[in-house]
PDB file of C-alpha atoms in Angstrom:
ATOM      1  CA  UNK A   1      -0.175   6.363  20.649  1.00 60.00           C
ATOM      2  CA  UNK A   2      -2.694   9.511  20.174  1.00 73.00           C
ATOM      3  CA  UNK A   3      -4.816   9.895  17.349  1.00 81.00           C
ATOM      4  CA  UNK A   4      -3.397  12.530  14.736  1.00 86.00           C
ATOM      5  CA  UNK A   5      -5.062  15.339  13.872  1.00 88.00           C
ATOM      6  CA  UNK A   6      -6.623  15.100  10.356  1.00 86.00           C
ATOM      7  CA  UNK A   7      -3.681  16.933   8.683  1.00 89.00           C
ATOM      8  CA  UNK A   8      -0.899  15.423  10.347  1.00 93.00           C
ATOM      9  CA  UNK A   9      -2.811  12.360   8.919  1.00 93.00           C
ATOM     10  CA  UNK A  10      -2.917  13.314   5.277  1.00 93.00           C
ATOM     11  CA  UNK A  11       0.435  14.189   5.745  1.00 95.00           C
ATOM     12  CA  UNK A  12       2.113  10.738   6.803  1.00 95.00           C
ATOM     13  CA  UNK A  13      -0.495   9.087   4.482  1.00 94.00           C
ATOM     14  CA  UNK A  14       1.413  11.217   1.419  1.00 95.00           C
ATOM     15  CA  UNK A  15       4.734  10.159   2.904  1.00 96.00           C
ATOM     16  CA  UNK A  16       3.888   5.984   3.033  1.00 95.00           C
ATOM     17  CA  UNK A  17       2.808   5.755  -0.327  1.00 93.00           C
ATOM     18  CA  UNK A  18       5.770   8.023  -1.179  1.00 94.00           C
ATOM     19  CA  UNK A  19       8.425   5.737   0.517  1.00 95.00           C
ATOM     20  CA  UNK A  20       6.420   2.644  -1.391  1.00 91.00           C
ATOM     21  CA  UNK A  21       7.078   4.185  -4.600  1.00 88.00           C
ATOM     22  CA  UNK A  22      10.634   3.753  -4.485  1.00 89.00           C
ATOM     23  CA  UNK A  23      10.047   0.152  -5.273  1.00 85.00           C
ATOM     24  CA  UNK A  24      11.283   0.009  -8.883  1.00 81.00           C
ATOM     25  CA  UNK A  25      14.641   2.925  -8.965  1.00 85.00           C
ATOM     26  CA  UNK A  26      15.949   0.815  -6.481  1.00 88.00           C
ATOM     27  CA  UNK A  27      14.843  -2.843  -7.389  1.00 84.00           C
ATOM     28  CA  UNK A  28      16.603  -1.921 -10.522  1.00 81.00           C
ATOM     29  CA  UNK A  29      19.575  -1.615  -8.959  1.00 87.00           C
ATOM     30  CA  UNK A  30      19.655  -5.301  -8.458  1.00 86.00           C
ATOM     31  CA  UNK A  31      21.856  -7.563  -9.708  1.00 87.00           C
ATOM     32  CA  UNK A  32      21.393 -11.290  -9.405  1.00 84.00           C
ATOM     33  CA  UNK A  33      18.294 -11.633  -7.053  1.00 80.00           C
ATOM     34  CA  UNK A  34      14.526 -11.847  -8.926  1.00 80.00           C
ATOM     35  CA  UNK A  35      10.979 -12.487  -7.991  1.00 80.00           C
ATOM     36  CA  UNK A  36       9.939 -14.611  -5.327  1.00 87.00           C
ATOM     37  CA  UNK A  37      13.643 -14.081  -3.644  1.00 91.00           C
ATOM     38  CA  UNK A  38      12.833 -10.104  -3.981  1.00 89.00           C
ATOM     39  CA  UNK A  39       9.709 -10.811  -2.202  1.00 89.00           C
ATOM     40  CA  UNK A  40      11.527 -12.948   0.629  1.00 94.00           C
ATOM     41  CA  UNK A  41      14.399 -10.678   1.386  1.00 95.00           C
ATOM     42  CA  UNK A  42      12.098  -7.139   1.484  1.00 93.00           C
ATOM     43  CA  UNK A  43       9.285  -9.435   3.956  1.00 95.00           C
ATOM     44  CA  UNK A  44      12.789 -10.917   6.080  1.00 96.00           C
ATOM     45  CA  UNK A  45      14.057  -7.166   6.454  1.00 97.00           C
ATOM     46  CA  UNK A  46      10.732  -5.260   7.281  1.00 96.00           C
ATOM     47  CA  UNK A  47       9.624  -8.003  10.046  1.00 96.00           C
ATOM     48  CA  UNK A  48      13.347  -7.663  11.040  1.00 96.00           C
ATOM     49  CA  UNK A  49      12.544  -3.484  11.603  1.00 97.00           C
ATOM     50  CA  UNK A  50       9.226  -3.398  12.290  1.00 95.00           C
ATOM     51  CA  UNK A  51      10.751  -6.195  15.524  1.00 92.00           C
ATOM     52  CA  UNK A  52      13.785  -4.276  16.582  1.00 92.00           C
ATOM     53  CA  UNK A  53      11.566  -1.253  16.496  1.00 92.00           C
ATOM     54  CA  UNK A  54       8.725  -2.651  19.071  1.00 90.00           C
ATOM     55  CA  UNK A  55      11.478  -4.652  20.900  1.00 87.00           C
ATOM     56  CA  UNK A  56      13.243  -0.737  21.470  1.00 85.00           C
ATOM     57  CA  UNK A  57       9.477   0.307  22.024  1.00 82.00           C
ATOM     58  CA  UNK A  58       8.654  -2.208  24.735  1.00 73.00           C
ATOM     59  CA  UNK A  59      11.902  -4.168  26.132  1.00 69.00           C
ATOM     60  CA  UNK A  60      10.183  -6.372  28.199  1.00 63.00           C
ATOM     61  CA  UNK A  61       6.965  -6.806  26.591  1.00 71.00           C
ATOM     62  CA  UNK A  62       6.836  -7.614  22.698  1.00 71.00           C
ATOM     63  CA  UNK A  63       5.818 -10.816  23.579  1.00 75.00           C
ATOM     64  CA  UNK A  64       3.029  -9.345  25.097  1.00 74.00           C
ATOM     65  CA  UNK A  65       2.544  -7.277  22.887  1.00 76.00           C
ATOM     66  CA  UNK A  66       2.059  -9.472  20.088  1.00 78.00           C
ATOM     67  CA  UNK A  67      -0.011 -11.336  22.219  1.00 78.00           C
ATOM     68  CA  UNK A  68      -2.651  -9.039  23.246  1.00 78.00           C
ATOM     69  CA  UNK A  69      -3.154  -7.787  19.331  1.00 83.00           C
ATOM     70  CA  UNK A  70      -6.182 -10.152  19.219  1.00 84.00           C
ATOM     71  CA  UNK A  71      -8.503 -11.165  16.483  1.00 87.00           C
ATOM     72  CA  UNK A  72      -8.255  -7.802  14.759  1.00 89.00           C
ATOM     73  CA  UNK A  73      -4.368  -7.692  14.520  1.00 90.00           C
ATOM     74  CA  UNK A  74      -4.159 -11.583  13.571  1.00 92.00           C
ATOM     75  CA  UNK A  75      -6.455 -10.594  10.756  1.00 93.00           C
ATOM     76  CA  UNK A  76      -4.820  -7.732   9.761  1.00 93.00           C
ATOM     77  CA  UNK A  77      -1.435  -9.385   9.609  1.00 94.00           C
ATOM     78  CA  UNK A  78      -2.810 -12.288   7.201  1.00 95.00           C
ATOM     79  CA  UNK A  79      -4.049  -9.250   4.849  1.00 95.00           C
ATOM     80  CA  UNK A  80      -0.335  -7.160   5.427  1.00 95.00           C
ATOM     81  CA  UNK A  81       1.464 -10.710   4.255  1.00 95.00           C
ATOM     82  CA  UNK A  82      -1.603 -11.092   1.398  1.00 94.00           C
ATOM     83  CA  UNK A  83      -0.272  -7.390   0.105  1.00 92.00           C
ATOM     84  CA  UNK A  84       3.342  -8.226   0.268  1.00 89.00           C
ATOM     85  CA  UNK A  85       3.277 -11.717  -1.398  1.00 89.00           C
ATOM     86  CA  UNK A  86       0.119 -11.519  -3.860  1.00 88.00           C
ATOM     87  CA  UNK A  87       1.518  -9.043  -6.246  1.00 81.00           C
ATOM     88  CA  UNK A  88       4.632 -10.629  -6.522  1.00 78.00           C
ATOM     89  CA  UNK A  89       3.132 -13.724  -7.249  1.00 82.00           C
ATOM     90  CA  UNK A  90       0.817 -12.350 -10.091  1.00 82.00           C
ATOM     91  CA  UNK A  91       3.713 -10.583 -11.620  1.00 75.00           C
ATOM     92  CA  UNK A  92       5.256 -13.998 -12.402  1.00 74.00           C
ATOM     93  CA  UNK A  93       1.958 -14.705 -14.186  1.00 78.00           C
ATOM     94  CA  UNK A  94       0.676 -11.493 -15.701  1.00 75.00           C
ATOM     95  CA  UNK A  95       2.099  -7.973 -16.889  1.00 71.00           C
ATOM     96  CA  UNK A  96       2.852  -4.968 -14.445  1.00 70.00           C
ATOM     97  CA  UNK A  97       0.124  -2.949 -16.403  1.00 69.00           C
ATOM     98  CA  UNK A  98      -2.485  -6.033 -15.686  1.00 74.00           C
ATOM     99  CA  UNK A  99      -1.524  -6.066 -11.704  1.00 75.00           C
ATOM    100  CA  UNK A 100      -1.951  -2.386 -11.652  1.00 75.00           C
ATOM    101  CA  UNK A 101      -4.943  -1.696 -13.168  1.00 77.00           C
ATOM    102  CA  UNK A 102      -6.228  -4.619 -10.831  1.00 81.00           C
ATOM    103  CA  UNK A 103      -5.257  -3.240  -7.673  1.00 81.00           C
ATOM    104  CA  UNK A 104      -7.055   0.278  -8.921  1.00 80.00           C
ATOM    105  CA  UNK A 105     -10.024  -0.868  -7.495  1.00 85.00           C
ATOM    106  CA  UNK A 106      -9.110  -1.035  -4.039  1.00 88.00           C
ATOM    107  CA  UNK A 107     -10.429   2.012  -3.296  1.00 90.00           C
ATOM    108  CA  UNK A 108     -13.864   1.349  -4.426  1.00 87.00           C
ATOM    109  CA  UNK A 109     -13.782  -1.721  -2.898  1.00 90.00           C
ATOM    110  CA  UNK A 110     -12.671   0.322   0.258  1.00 91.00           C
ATOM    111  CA  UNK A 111     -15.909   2.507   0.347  1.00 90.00           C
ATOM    112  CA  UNK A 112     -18.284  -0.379  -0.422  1.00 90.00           C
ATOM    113  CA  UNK A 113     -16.844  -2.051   2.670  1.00 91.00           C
ATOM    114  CA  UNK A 114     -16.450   1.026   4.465  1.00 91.00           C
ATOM    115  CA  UNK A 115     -20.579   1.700   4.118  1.00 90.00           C
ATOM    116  CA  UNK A 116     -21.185  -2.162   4.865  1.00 90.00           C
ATOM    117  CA  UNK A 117     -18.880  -2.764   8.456  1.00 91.00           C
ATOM    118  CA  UNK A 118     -17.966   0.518   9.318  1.00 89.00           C
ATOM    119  CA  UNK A 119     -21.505   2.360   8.628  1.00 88.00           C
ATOM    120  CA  UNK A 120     -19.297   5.129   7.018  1.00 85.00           C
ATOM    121  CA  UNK A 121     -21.003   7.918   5.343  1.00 85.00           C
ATOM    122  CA  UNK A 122     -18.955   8.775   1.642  1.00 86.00           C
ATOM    123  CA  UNK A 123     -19.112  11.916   0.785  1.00 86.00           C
ATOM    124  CA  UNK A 124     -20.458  12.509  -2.859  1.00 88.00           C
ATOM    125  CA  UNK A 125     -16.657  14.207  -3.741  1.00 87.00           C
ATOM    126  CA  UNK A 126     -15.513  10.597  -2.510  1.00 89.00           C
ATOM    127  CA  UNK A 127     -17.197   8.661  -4.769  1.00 91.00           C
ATOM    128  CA  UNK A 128     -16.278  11.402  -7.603  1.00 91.00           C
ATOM    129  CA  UNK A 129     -12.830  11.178  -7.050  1.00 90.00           C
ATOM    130  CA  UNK A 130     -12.313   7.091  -6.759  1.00 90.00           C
ATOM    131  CA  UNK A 131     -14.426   7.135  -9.913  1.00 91.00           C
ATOM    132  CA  UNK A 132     -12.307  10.058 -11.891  1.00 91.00           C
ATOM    133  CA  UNK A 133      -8.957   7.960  -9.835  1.00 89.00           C
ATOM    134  CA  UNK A 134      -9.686   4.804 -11.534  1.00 87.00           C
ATOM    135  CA  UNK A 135     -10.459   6.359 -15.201  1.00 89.00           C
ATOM    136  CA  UNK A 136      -6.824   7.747 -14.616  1.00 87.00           C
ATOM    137  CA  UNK A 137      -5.608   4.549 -13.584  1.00 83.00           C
ATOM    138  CA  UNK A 138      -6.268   2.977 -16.429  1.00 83.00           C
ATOM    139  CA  UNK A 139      -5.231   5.925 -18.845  1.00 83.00           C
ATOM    140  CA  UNK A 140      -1.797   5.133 -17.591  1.00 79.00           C
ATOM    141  CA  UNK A 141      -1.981   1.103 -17.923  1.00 74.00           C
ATOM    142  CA  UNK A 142      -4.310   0.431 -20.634  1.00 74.00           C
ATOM    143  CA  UNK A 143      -2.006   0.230 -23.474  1.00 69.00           C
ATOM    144  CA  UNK A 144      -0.149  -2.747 -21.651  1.00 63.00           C
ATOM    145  CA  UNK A 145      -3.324  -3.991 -20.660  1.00 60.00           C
ATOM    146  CA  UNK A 146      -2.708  -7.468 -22.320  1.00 59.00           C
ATOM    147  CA  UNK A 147      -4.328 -10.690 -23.245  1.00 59.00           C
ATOM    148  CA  UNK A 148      -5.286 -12.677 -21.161  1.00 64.00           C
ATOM    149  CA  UNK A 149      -4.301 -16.855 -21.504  1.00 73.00           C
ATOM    150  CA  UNK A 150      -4.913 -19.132 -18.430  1.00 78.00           C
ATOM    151  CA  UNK A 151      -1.856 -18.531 -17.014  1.00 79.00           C
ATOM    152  CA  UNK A 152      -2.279 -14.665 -17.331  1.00 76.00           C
ATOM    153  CA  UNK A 153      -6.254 -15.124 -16.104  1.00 81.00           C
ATOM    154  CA  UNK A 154      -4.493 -17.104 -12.419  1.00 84.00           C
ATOM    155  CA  UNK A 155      -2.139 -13.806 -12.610  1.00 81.00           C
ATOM    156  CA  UNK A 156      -5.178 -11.288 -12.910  1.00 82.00           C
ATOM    157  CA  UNK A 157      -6.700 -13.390  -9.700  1.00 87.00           C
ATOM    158  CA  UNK A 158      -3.774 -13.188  -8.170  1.00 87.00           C
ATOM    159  CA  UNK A 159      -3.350  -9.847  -8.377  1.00 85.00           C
ATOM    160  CA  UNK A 160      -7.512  -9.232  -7.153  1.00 88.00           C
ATOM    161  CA  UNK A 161      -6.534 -10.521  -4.147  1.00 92.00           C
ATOM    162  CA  UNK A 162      -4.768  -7.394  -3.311  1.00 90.00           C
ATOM    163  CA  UNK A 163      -6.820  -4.858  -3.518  1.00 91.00           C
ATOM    164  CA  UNK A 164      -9.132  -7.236  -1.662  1.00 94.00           C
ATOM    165  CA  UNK A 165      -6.467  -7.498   0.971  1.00 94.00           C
ATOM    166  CA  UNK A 166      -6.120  -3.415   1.325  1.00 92.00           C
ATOM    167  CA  UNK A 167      -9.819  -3.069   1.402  1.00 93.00           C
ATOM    168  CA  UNK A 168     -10.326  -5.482   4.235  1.00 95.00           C
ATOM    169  CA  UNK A 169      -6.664  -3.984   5.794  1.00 93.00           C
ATOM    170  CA  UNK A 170      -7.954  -0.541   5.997  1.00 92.00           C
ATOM    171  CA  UNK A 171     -11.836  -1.920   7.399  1.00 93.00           C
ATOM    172  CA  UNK A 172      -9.645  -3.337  10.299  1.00 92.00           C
ATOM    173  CA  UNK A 173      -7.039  -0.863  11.140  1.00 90.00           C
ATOM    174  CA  UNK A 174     -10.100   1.292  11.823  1.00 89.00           C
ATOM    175  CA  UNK A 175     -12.436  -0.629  13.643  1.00 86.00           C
ATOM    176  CA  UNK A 176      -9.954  -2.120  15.628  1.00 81.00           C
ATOM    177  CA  UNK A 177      -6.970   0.381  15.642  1.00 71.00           C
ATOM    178  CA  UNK A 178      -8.547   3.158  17.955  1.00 73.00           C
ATOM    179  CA  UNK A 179      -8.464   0.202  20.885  1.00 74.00           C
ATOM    180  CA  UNK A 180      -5.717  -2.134  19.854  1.00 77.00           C
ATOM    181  CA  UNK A 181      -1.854  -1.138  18.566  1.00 81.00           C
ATOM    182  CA  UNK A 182      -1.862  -2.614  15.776  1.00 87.00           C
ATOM    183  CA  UNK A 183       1.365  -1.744  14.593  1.00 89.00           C
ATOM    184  CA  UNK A 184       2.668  -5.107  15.538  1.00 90.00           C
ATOM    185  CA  UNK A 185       0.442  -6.443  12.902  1.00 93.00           C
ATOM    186  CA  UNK A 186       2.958  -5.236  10.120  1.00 94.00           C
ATOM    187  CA  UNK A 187       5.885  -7.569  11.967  1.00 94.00           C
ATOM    188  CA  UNK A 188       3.315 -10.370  11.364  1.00 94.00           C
ATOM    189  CA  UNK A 189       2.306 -10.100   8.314  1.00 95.00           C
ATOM    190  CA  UNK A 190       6.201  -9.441   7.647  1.00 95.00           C
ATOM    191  CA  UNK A 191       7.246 -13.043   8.864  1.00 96.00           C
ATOM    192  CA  UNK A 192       4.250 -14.952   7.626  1.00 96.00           C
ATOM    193  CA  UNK A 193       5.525 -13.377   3.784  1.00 95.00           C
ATOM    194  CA  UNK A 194       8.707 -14.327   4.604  1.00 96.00           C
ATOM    195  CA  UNK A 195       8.431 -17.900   5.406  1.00 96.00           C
ATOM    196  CA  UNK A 196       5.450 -18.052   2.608  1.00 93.00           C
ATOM    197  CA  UNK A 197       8.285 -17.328   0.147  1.00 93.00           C
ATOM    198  CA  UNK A 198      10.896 -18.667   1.284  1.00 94.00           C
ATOM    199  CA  UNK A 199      10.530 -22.488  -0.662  1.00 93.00           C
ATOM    200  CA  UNK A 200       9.962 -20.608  -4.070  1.00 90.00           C
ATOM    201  CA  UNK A 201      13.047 -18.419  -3.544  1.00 91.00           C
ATOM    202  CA  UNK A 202      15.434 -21.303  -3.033  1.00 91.00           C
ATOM    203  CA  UNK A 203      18.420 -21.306  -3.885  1.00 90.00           C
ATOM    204  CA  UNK A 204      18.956 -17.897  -2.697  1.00 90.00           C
ATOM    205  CA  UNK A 205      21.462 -15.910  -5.115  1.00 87.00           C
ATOM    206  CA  UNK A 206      21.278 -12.399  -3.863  1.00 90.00           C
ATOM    207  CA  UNK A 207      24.683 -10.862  -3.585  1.00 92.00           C
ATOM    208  CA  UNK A 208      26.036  -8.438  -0.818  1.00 94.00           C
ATOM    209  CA  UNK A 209      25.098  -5.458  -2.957  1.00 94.00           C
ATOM    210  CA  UNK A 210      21.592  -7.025  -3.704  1.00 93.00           C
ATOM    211  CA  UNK A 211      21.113  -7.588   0.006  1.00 95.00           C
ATOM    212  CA  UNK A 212      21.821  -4.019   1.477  1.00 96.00           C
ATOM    213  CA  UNK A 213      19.369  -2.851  -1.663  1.00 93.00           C
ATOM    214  CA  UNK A 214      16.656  -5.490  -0.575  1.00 94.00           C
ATOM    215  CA  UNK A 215      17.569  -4.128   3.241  1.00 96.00           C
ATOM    216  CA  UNK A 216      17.061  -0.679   2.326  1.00 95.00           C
ATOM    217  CA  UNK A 217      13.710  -2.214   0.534  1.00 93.00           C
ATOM    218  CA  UNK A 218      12.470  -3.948   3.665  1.00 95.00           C
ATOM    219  CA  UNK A 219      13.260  -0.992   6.130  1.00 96.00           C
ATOM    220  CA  UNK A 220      11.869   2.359   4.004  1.00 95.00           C
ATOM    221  CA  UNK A 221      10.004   0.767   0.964  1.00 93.00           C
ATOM    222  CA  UNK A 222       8.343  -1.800   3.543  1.00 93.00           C
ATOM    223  CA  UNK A 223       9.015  -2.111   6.990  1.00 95.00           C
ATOM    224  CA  UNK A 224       8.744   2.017   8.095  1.00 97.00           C
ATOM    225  CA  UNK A 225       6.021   3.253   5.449  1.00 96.00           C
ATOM    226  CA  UNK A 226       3.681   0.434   6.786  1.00 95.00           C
ATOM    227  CA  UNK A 227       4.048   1.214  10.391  1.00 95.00           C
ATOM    228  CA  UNK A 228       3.291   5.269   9.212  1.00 95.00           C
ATOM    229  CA  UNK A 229       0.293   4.049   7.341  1.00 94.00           C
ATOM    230  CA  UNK A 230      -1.066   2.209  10.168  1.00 93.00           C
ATOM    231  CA  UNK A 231      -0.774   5.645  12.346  1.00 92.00           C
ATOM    232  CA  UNK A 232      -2.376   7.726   9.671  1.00 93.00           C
ATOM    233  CA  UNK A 233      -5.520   5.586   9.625  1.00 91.00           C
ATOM    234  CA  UNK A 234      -6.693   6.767  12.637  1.00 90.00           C
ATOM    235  CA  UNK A 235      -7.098   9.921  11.576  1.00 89.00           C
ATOM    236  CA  UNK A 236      -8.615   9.430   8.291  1.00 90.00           C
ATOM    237  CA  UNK A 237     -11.504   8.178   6.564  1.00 89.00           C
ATOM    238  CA  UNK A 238     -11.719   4.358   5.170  1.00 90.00           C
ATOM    239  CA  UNK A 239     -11.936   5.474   1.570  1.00 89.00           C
ATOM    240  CA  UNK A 240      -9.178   7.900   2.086  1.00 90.00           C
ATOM    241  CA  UNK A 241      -6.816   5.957   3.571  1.00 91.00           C
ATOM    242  CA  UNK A 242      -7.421   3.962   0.122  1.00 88.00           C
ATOM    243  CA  UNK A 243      -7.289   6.596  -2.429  1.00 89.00           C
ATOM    244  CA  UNK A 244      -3.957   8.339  -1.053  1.00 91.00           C
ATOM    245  CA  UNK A 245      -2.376   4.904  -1.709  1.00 90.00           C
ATOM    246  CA  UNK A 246      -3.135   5.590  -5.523  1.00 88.00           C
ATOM    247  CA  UNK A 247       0.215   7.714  -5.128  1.00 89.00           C
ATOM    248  CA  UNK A 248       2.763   4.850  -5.076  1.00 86.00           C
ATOM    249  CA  UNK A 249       1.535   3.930  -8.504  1.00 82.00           C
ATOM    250  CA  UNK A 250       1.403   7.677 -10.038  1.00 84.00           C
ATOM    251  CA  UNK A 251       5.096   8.444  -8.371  1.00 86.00           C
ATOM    252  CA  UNK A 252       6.298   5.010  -9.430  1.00 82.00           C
ATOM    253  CA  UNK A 253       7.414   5.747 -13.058  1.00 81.00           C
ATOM    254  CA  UNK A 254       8.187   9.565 -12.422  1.00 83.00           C
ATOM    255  CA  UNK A 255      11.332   8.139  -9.711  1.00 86.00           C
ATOM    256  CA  UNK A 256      12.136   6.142 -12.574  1.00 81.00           C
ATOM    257  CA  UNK A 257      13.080   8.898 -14.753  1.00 83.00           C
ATOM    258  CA  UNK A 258      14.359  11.029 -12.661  1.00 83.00           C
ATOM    259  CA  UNK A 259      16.834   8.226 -11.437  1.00 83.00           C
ATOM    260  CA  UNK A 260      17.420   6.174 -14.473  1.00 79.00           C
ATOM    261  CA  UNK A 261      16.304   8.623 -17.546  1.00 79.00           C
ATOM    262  CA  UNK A 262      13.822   6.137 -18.331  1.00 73.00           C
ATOM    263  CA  UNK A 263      10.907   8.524 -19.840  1.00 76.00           C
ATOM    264  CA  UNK A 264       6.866   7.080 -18.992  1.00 73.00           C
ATOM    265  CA  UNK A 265       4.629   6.969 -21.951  1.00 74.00           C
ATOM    266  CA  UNK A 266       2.333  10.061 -22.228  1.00 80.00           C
ATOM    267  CA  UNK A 267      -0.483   8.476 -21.479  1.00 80.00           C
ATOM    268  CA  UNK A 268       1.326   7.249 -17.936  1.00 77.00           C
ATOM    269  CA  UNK A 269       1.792  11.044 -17.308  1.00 80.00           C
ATOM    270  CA  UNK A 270      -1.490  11.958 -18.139  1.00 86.00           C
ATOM    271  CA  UNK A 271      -3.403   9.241 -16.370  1.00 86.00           C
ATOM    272  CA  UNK A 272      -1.170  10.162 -13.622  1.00 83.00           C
ATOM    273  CA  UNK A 273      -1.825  13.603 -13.826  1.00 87.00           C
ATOM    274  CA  UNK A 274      -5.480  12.852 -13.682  1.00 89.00           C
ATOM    275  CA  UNK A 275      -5.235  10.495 -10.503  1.00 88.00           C
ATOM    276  CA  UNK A 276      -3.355  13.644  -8.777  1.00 85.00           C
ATOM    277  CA  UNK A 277      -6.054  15.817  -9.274  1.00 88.00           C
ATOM    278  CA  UNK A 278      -8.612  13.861  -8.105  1.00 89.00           C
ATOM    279  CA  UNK A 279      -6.599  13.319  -4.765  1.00 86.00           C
ATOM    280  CA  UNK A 280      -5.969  16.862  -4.235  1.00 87.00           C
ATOM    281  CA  UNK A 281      -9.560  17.494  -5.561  1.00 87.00           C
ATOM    282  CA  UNK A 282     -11.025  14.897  -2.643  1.00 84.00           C
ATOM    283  CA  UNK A 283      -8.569  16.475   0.239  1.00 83.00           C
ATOM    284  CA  UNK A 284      -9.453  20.389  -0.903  1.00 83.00           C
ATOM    285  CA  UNK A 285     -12.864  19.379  -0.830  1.00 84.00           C
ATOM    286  CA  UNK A 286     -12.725  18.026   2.566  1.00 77.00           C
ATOM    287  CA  UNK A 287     -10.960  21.059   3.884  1.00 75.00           C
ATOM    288  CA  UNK A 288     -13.348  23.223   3.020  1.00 80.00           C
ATOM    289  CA  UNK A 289     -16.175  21.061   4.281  1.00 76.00           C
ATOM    290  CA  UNK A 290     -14.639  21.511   7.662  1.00 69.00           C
ATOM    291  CA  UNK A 291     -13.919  25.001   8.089  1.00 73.00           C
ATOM    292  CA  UNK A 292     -18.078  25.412   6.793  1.00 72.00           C
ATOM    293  CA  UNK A 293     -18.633  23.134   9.914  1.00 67.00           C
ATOM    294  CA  UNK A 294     -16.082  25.042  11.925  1.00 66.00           C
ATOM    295  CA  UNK A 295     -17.728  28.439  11.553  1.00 67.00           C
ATOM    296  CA  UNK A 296     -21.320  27.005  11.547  1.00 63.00           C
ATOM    297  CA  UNK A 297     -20.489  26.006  15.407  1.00 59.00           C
TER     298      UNK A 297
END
């Protein structure tokens, strides 16, 4: 598949985090099935997608295809199944507000790596904006940033593991990504979730209405923004691959009210606020950066 250009980029990195933001309007909607059974059915149906999709893609060679994705897609499909079952394990532990701030410092965590494997140059607006991102992050979460007892503390570890996980994700898809398709990678992180949650979510309870909304999870909340993210790193940096992702937490709550009429706290709209603008800040800068270059050559 060829590299997109840096805008197309930006654009389908807006759109995953967009589609992953839809996570709690429609996990609302459920009625019976909780927890670790959420987190079995959404892995099932996005391996389930992310396989009929490369099966379509390549009739006679998924096999092959799964086969030839090599150290770097193994690896990157442990840290995919990390992301999908870590945070759902810490929220059985800890608060929301706890496993949010937590995962904040991905990006950070994403530059420092990005400067250590990748040799990556970050931009001084980089390091600005994941600074002024994180600030906002926890303006929004602070307030339900709780105490912590030793069952909250395992949570909180949980949870680290995440950001972790996207860090080393994003350090892979582009070292590895501009040789291998590592698309596939998503279907394997998808299965190894799966079966990883399946013996906590027994006895499944999910009725036919939860199960088309967990479908409808796994295929655009899941499955389809994860394969789109794993395009759009190609044509961005490490640290901005990172920092975009801030948007599933800042659109999270506003879907929320819009949907359900349940109104965020102010401080959740103005943390939010403050995340936004040092996205669009970090993007605006970068623009300009490149049409200086562009008329300097």
């Amino acid at each position: 598949m060829q590299q997109p250009s840096h805008k197309t980029a930006l654009l389908l990195m807006i759109i995953a985090p967009t589609m992953w933001s839809t996570a709690g309007v429609l996990s609302r909607q459920l009625e019976s099935a909780r927890g670790f059974e959420v987190s079995f059915w959404r892995s099932f149906f996005a391996a389930l997608f992310v396989g009929t999709v490369l099966a379509g893609q390549h009739k006679t060679g998924l096999g092959q295809k799964l086969k030839s994705l090599g150290r770097y897609g193994l690896a990157s499909g442990v840290m995919w199944a990390a992301m999908f079952t870590c945070f759902m394990l810490a929220l059985t532990m800890t608060t929301v507000a706890n496993a949010l701030i937590v995962e904040s410092f991905a990006p950070l965590l994403t530059a420092i790596f990005a400067w250590i494997f990748l040799s990556e140059k970050i931009p001084g607006r980089t390091w600005l904006a994941i600074v002024v991102a994180f600030c906002g992050m926890l303006w929004m979460f602070i307030d339900g940033f709780s105490q912590l007892d030793s069952r909250g503390l395992i949570g909180v570890m949980l949870a680290l593991c995440v950001p972790f996980a996207v860090a080393a994700n994003v350090i892979i898809l582009k070292k590895g990504g501009q040789h291998v398709d590592l698309i596939p990678a998503v279907l394997v992180g998808g299965v190894l979730s799966a079966v990883l949650m399946l013996p906590f979510a027994l006895p499944l309870s999910a009725s036919l209405h939860d199960i088309l909304i967990l479908a409808t999870l796994g295929v655009f909340q899941l499955g389809l923004p994860c394969m789109i993210m794993v395009h759009a790193a190609k044509g961005l940096s490490a640290p901005e691959i990172s920092l975009l992702s801030l948007l599933e937490v800042v659109l999270g709550p506003f879907w929320v009210w819009l949907a359900i009429g349940e109104e965020p706290a102010k401080a959740t709209l103005m943390g939010g606020t403050v995340v936004l603008g040092a996205l669009i800040f970090n993007e605006v800068m970068a623009f300009r950066q490149d049409r200086q270059a562009k008329s300097l050559s």
